[in-house]
């Protein structure tokens, strides 16, 4: 009955207190420490340790961030849990402080002590205002009444006092604000004893008021609990509750139910029915005595403290299960089936349920199912678990106004029941068998054979049910009596179906798995807290609640496993308390709270509607939502970018940086340039320039590089565009800056050989200048260079001169490539031609007439590009005055001289170099500054007239690639070369962590899935993928027959005794099976059977190889045990015979005749399999062996192998750990679900807990114990 919600281990707990609004509990310990826990998430928030000695009581203030404590150090302390410190201490008690409590309205604290007094303190002025005397022994408890002006105290003098402090309260309110008068008026007689309750024979340990009734409960050392009624000045004993065998340490009334909870030093806690005065539940601890009880003031929680910690309980589940049918909601409240009309929020009772169990409890059904397959009646099925374990069928007429129409029928011994047809119910019995229950009362058992044991049953589509079995969820077909689909999902708790039964949501403690109706997984979400309830929206959305939030999830194939912080999920709002979602209609959330009240609440669904509209590609609706202006922030902008809707976000964003990023993402270079001019940062212009070059907006790229003075990029840009005149001006700029590298590079790009030679001379590179002049046969420059060489005393050897002359004869002129268009030929740099599209659909919907800075050519930038290189050159001439300085290699005069020399003037004679003008574009001898064509460089960029509007067709990919992109079969993605997606699927489906063995298999499948067809001469071949007959999926390269051939190789090697080769073959078979494709369900089952068989053979091979390993030192007993373990493996009868024969021979040689006799008996049991058909004489021979071994009847060596029991085991997997190759100590015959094991999520190989997280030794691929969806190999299209 009790539900354990949170538990701690610590020293003895003496005090407990729940926070009234936060999920916190204070725990005071006997060692002087106070702990603060968040019981919702199970963490220690803080701890406080100023007390010296045990802390016997703690209490939260209702509204302030305060709590008070009292202990054996005789002090009452007041703490601030936000500041994490003790604010002050109240001193006055001269013995242990037993209990402290804040007043619910006034700034008072009540404390009681072993000094036989009760004190009332004003914690605001830190003074005592009343001392209550009258008890003649330790005062064990003192509590304020929750509403009246009363205090209840209990003492070891066997008495209970009720004190009236009305006069004290009146004086406090009268003199509020005047502390001096207030102190003078407190005479000590303002509190008087109103009632005295006597009846206990021994000391009373605790007494408490009922929260709403005039009742008192007390517990004493006489082992009794007494109930008292108080009326005015009278108080009398009502009843006595007996049952505890030792001192009753604490009692407490439940705030909502007629229940009393008590605990005792007899190590028990009891729950009492106040109406029947009887104990309905007892919790017993083996060694711990109970000391304290605390009730939550607003919820169903209560806590108990004992010697080794404390536990928080709930008496029963607070969930109200329900079923929504259109705008109607069926649910159960106070054992009555209710119907709520969600349109007008009216409720109508339908049936008083005949529920068994504790009458004082609500006895809510665990699940409530509605029969969607019956259109003539309203059929509701209620499933009860726990002590009752039954189902109630309620049949109601369509006319729901008449409650008398309801007919109830009980289904006994039911662990769960669901509707499967109009008048059929599938029942899961206590024996875990399935029955069909007809409405007329007839039952029929379903006979089906499976390795799964159903534990829970849930609603599914017509004729089917969902079954939970260990870590599997099965879709079971009633008519076919077989499992049609299954999926891995741990700890399934609840199932929610979409209105059209197309999707299903599987709930565990904190996970949600959304699947299709065939259990094909779509997305898996894990939340940090418990998920409580959920419902589907008609728009492919799923809304669910957690402990403290209402959240949503947009169902899309893009959503993958992860937390709820994915792009397609979010939060509607936070909730104060858990709620249970019943439906979502037109922006309204319908839910049931823990009080059983159906509520409707409007929530802000703007973000949810936006994501739904984007998912469905409804752009009109997206724009309408954004125009409301209710969404803002970077999260929405980022979401639109990731959904390839940056152009939409651009229309609503105002920040220049964000607009720039959005414009680049959407390819809107015009808008990007407009925002870059506002930001004016180097990195922004660099990004813009790169994107402009990629998209062919050459004028934007030019302006971007000009703005940040990126001369290297400009030089390269002009060279590629053939703008030789602008390239000349880049040369002049480089000379003004005295940047020799740029001067040299520009001279190379211009093809100006003389300038290169002169620059080499200026740079003291005489040898390079001489070699360059000789190579280009500059006869007029060679003598000048030779004179310079002689003046500097440089000697040129004859060998060097000869080699230079010889190489110069073979040299070719290094000139830049000729541009296709040359500026001097009348061509001006323009943007690449862009096909003009129709006006953006988005802008059309926004009804905006402005063009927002279109930039299709130079004039579209919004400014004349007249400044260009000329003004840039002037600017840099001014800057160069500061940058060059005296320390430079060349001063300003030299620079001017060099600039003149490079024009072909000065001391250098003209060269007679034979270069076509077409190549150089009349570069040599041009007067740059006097060229009239270069006055305004940007006027050369002509405005481009808009061509005829054209809408180009969209490019389409191979339809097969589009179909496979949504496939959940890893082999399909491998076939088309999408290895990344295949590995991602394998990680989710089988827990893959070691993909290395699959590398060769990937290559094998991919190469065999493609064909190359010859095309036209001198054209490449045409690649295509092999595909199935319907053309919807790739051909399955690895199928059942392929795997059988590998399996046969291992089978043959086993027969030959080549165990190493056999082991490799069977492991190869399992690894290839990972990427297999089954065309039918039957083939899928056969492949899974083949995998199971491979596991057994791999185990057998590993055991035998371990036994034969000479590097291992094994005892005789271990050697015999390994041989016997091999014989347990499920193999072909011929191999089973060989394994048994080998084990029998070894046992005979080891003089273990009893074990040998059992093995001989097992060999004879193989006769029905036909293993002796070729040699029938072996039967007689082994009968003789059996008789001889029985005659001996002794075992020399004790083995941990009992053949008589182990011969009944069908498979070694589950009996033997696949890692250690030793049997599990706790294995029980026929039970694989033993404690301390973990599984391989792919092969199902079972290991001990020590192997958790390691690589599976069977498949060498997966992580042991990982959670996975399950391998998907069935091609449903083929089926």
CSV table of C-alpha atoms in Angstrom, one decimal, residues 1015-1182:
chain,number,residue,atom,x,y,z
A,1015,UNK,CA,27.9,6.0,-71.7
A,1016,UNK,CA,28.9,8.0,-74.7
A,1017,UNK,CA,32.5,7.9,-75.9
A,1018,UNK,CA,34.9,10.0,-73.9
A,1019,UNK,CA,32.2,10.4,-71.2
A,1020,UNK,CA,32.4,8.9,-67.7
A,1021,UNK,CA,30.4,5.8,-67.0
A,1022,UNK,CA,27.0,6.1,-65.3
A,1023,UNK,CA,26.8,4.9,-61.7
A,1024,UNK,CA,23.6,3.4,-60.4
A,1025,UNK,CA,22.4,1.3,-57.4
A,1026,UNK,CA,21.0,-2.1,-57.6
A,1027,UNK,CA,17.5,-2.0,-56.2
A,1028,UNK,CA,14.5,-4.2,-55.4
A,1029,UNK,CA,11.8,-5.0,-57.9
A,1030,UNK,CA,9.6,-2.1,-56.7
A,1031,UNK,CA,12.6,0.2,-57.0
A,1032,UNK,CA,12.0,1.6,-53.5
A,1033,UNK,CA,15.1,0.2,-51.7
A,1034,UNK,CA,18.6,-1.2,-52.4
A,1035,UNK,CA,19.0,-4.9,-53.0
A,1036,UNK,CA,19.9,-6.7,-49.8
A,1037,UNK,CA,23.4,-8.0,-50.5
A,1038,UNK,CA,23.5,-9.9,-47.2
A,1039,UNK,CA,20.4,-12.1,-46.8
A,1040,UNK,CA,19.4,-15.3,-45.1
A,1041,UNK,CA,21.1,-17.5,-47.7
A,1042,UNK,CA,24.3,-15.5,-47.5
A,1043,UNK,CA,24.4,-16.0,-43.7
A,1044,UNK,CA,23.6,-19.7,-44.0
A,1045,UNK,CA,26.6,-20.2,-46.2
A,1046,UNK,CA,28.9,-18.6,-43.6
A,1047,UNK,CA,27.2,-20.6,-40.9
A,1048,UNK,CA,27.8,-23.8,-42.9
A,1049,UNK,CA,31.6,-22.9,-43.0
A,1050,UNK,CA,31.6,-22.8,-39.2
A,1051,UNK,CA,29.5,-25.9,-39.0
A,1052,UNK,CA,32.0,-27.8,-41.2
A,1053,UNK,CA,35.0,-26.5,-39.2
A,1054,UNK,CA,33.3,-27.7,-36.0
A,1055,UNK,CA,32.9,-31.1,-37.4
A,1056,UNK,CA,36.6,-31.2,-38.4
A,1057,UNK,CA,37.6,-30.0,-34.9
A,1058,UNK,CA,39.1,-26.8,-36.2
A,1059,UNK,CA,37.7,-24.8,-33.3
A,1060,UNK,CA,39.6,-21.6,-34.0
A,1061,UNK,CA,38.4,-21.4,-37.6
A,1062,UNK,CA,34.9,-22.3,-36.5
A,1063,UNK,CA,35.0,-19.5,-33.9
A,1064,UNK,CA,36.0,-17.0,-36.5
A,1065,UNK,CA,33.3,-18.2,-38.9
A,1066,UNK,CA,30.5,-18.0,-36.4
A,1067,UNK,CA,31.6,-14.5,-35.3
A,1068,UNK,CA,31.8,-13.5,-38.9
A,1069,UNK,CA,28.2,-14.7,-39.3
A,1070,UNK,CA,27.0,-12.6,-36.4
A,1071,UNK,CA,28.9,-9.5,-37.7
A,1072,UNK,CA,27.4,-9.9,-41.2
A,1073,UNK,CA,24.0,-10.4,-39.7
A,1074,UNK,CA,24.2,-6.8,-38.4
A,1075,UNK,CA,24.0,-5.5,-42.0
A,1076,UNK,CA,21.6,-8.1,-43.3
A,1077,UNK,CA,18.2,-7.4,-44.9
A,1078,UNK,CA,15.1,-9.6,-44.5
A,1079,UNK,CA,12.4,-9.5,-47.1
A,1080,UNK,CA,9.7,-11.1,-44.9
A,1081,UNK,CA,8.9,-11.5,-41.2
A,1082,UNK,CA,9.6,-15.2,-41.5
A,1083,UNK,CA,13.1,-14.5,-42.9
A,1084,UNK,CA,13.7,-12.0,-40.1
A,1085,UNK,CA,12.9,-14.6,-37.5
A,1086,UNK,CA,15.1,-17.1,-39.2
A,1087,UNK,CA,18.0,-14.7,-39.1
A,1088,UNK,CA,17.5,-14.1,-35.4
A,1089,UNK,CA,17.4,-17.9,-34.8
A,1090,UNK,CA,20.7,-18.1,-36.7
A,1091,UNK,CA,22.2,-15.4,-34.4
A,1092,UNK,CA,21.1,-17.4,-31.3
A,1093,UNK,CA,22.6,-20.6,-32.7
A,1094,UNK,CA,25.9,-18.7,-33.4
A,1095,UNK,CA,26.0,-17.6,-29.8
A,1096,UNK,CA,25.8,-21.2,-28.6
A,1097,UNK,CA,28.5,-22.3,-31.0
A,1098,UNK,CA,30.7,-19.4,-30.1
A,1099,UNK,CA,30.4,-20.2,-26.4
A,1100,UNK,CA,31.2,-23.9,-27.1
A,1101,UNK,CA,34.3,-22.9,-29.2
A,1102,UNK,CA,35.5,-20.5,-26.6
A,1103,UNK,CA,35.1,-23.0,-23.8
A,1104,UNK,CA,37.0,-25.7,-25.7
A,1105,UNK,CA,39.7,-23.4,-26.7
A,1106,UNK,CA,40.1,-22.2,-23.1
A,1107,UNK,CA,40.3,-25.9,-22.0
A,1108,UNK,CA,43.1,-26.6,-24.6
A,1109,UNK,CA,45.0,-23.4,-23.9
A,1110,UNK,CA,48.4,-24.5,-22.6
A,1111,UNK,CA,49.2,-21.0,-21.4
A,1112,UNK,CA,46.5,-21.3,-18.8
A,1113,UNK,CA,47.1,-23.3,-15.6
A,1114,UNK,CA,43.9,-25.2,-14.8
A,1115,UNK,CA,43.2,-27.9,-12.2
A,1116,UNK,CA,41.9,-31.2,-13.1
A,1117,UNK,CA,38.5,-30.2,-11.8
A,1118,UNK,CA,38.4,-27.1,-13.9
A,1119,UNK,CA,39.5,-29.1,-17.0
A,1120,UNK,CA,36.6,-31.5,-16.5
A,1121,UNK,CA,34.1,-28.7,-15.8
A,1122,UNK,CA,35.0,-26.9,-19.0
A,1123,UNK,CA,34.4,-30.1,-21.0
A,1124,UNK,CA,31.1,-30.6,-19.3
A,1125,UNK,CA,30.1,-27.0,-19.9
A,1126,UNK,CA,30.7,-27.4,-23.6
A,1127,UNK,CA,28.3,-30.3,-23.7
A,1128,UNK,CA,25.5,-27.9,-22.3
A,1129,UNK,CA,25.7,-25.7,-25.4
A,1130,UNK,CA,22.8,-26.0,-27.8
A,1131,UNK,CA,24.4,-27.5,-31.0
A,1132,UNK,CA,23.5,-29.8,-33.8
A,1133,UNK,CA,22.9,-33.4,-32.4
A,1134,UNK,CA,26.1,-34.6,-34.1
A,1135,UNK,CA,28.2,-31.9,-32.4
A,1136,UNK,CA,26.3,-32.4,-29.2
A,1137,UNK,CA,27.3,-36.1,-29.4
A,1138,UNK,CA,30.9,-35.2,-29.9
A,1139,UNK,CA,30.9,-32.8,-27.0
A,1140,UNK,CA,29.2,-35.3,-24.7
A,1141,UNK,CA,31.6,-38.1,-25.8
A,1142,UNK,CA,34.6,-35.9,-25.2
A,1143,UNK,CA,33.4,-34.9,-21.7
A,1144,UNK,CA,32.5,-38.6,-20.9
A,1145,UNK,CA,36.0,-39.8,-21.9
A,1146,UNK,CA,37.7,-37.1,-19.8
A,1147,UNK,CA,35.5,-37.9,-16.8
A,1148,UNK,CA,36.3,-41.6,-17.2
A,1149,UNK,CA,40.0,-40.9,-17.3
A,1150,UNK,CA,39.6,-38.6,-14.2
A,1151,UNK,CA,37.8,-41.4,-12.4
A,1152,UNK,CA,34.6,-39.3,-12.1
A,1153,UNK,CA,32.3,-42.3,-12.9
A,1154,UNK,CA,29.1,-40.8,-11.7
A,1155,UNK,CA,29.5,-37.8,-13.9
A,1156,UNK,CA,30.5,-40.1,-16.8
A,1157,UNK,CA,27.4,-42.2,-16.3
A,1158,UNK,CA,25.2,-39.2,-16.6
A,1159,UNK,CA,27.0,-38.1,-19.7
A,1160,UNK,CA,26.6,-41.5,-21.2
A,1161,UNK,CA,22.9,-41.4,-20.4
A,1162,UNK,CA,22.7,-38.0,-22.1
A,1163,UNK,CA,24.3,-39.5,-25.2
A,1164,UNK,CA,21.7,-42.3,-25.3
A,1165,UNK,CA,19.0,-39.7,-25.0
A,1166,UNK,CA,20.1,-38.4,-28.4
A,1167,UNK,CA,18.9,-41.6,-30.1
A,1168,UNK,CA,15.5,-40.0,-31.2
A,1169,UNK,CA,17.5,-37.3,-33.2
A,1170,UNK,CA,18.9,-40.0,-35.5
A,1171,UNK,CA,22.5,-39.4,-34.6
A,1172,UNK,CA,23.1,-43.2,-34.5
A,1173,UNK,CA,21.3,-44.0,-37.7
A,1174,UNK,CA,24.6,-44.8,-39.6
A,1175,UNK,CA,26.1,-46.7,-36.7
A,1176,UNK,CA,23.4,-48.4,-34.6
A,1177,UNK,CA,25.9,-50.6,-32.9
A,1178,UNK,CA,27.1,-47.5,-30.9
A,1179,UNK,CA,23.9,-47.6,-28.9
A,1180,UNK,CA,24.8,-51.0,-27.5
A,1181,UNK,CA,28.3,-49.9,-26.8
A,1182,UNK,CA,27.2,-46.8,-24.9
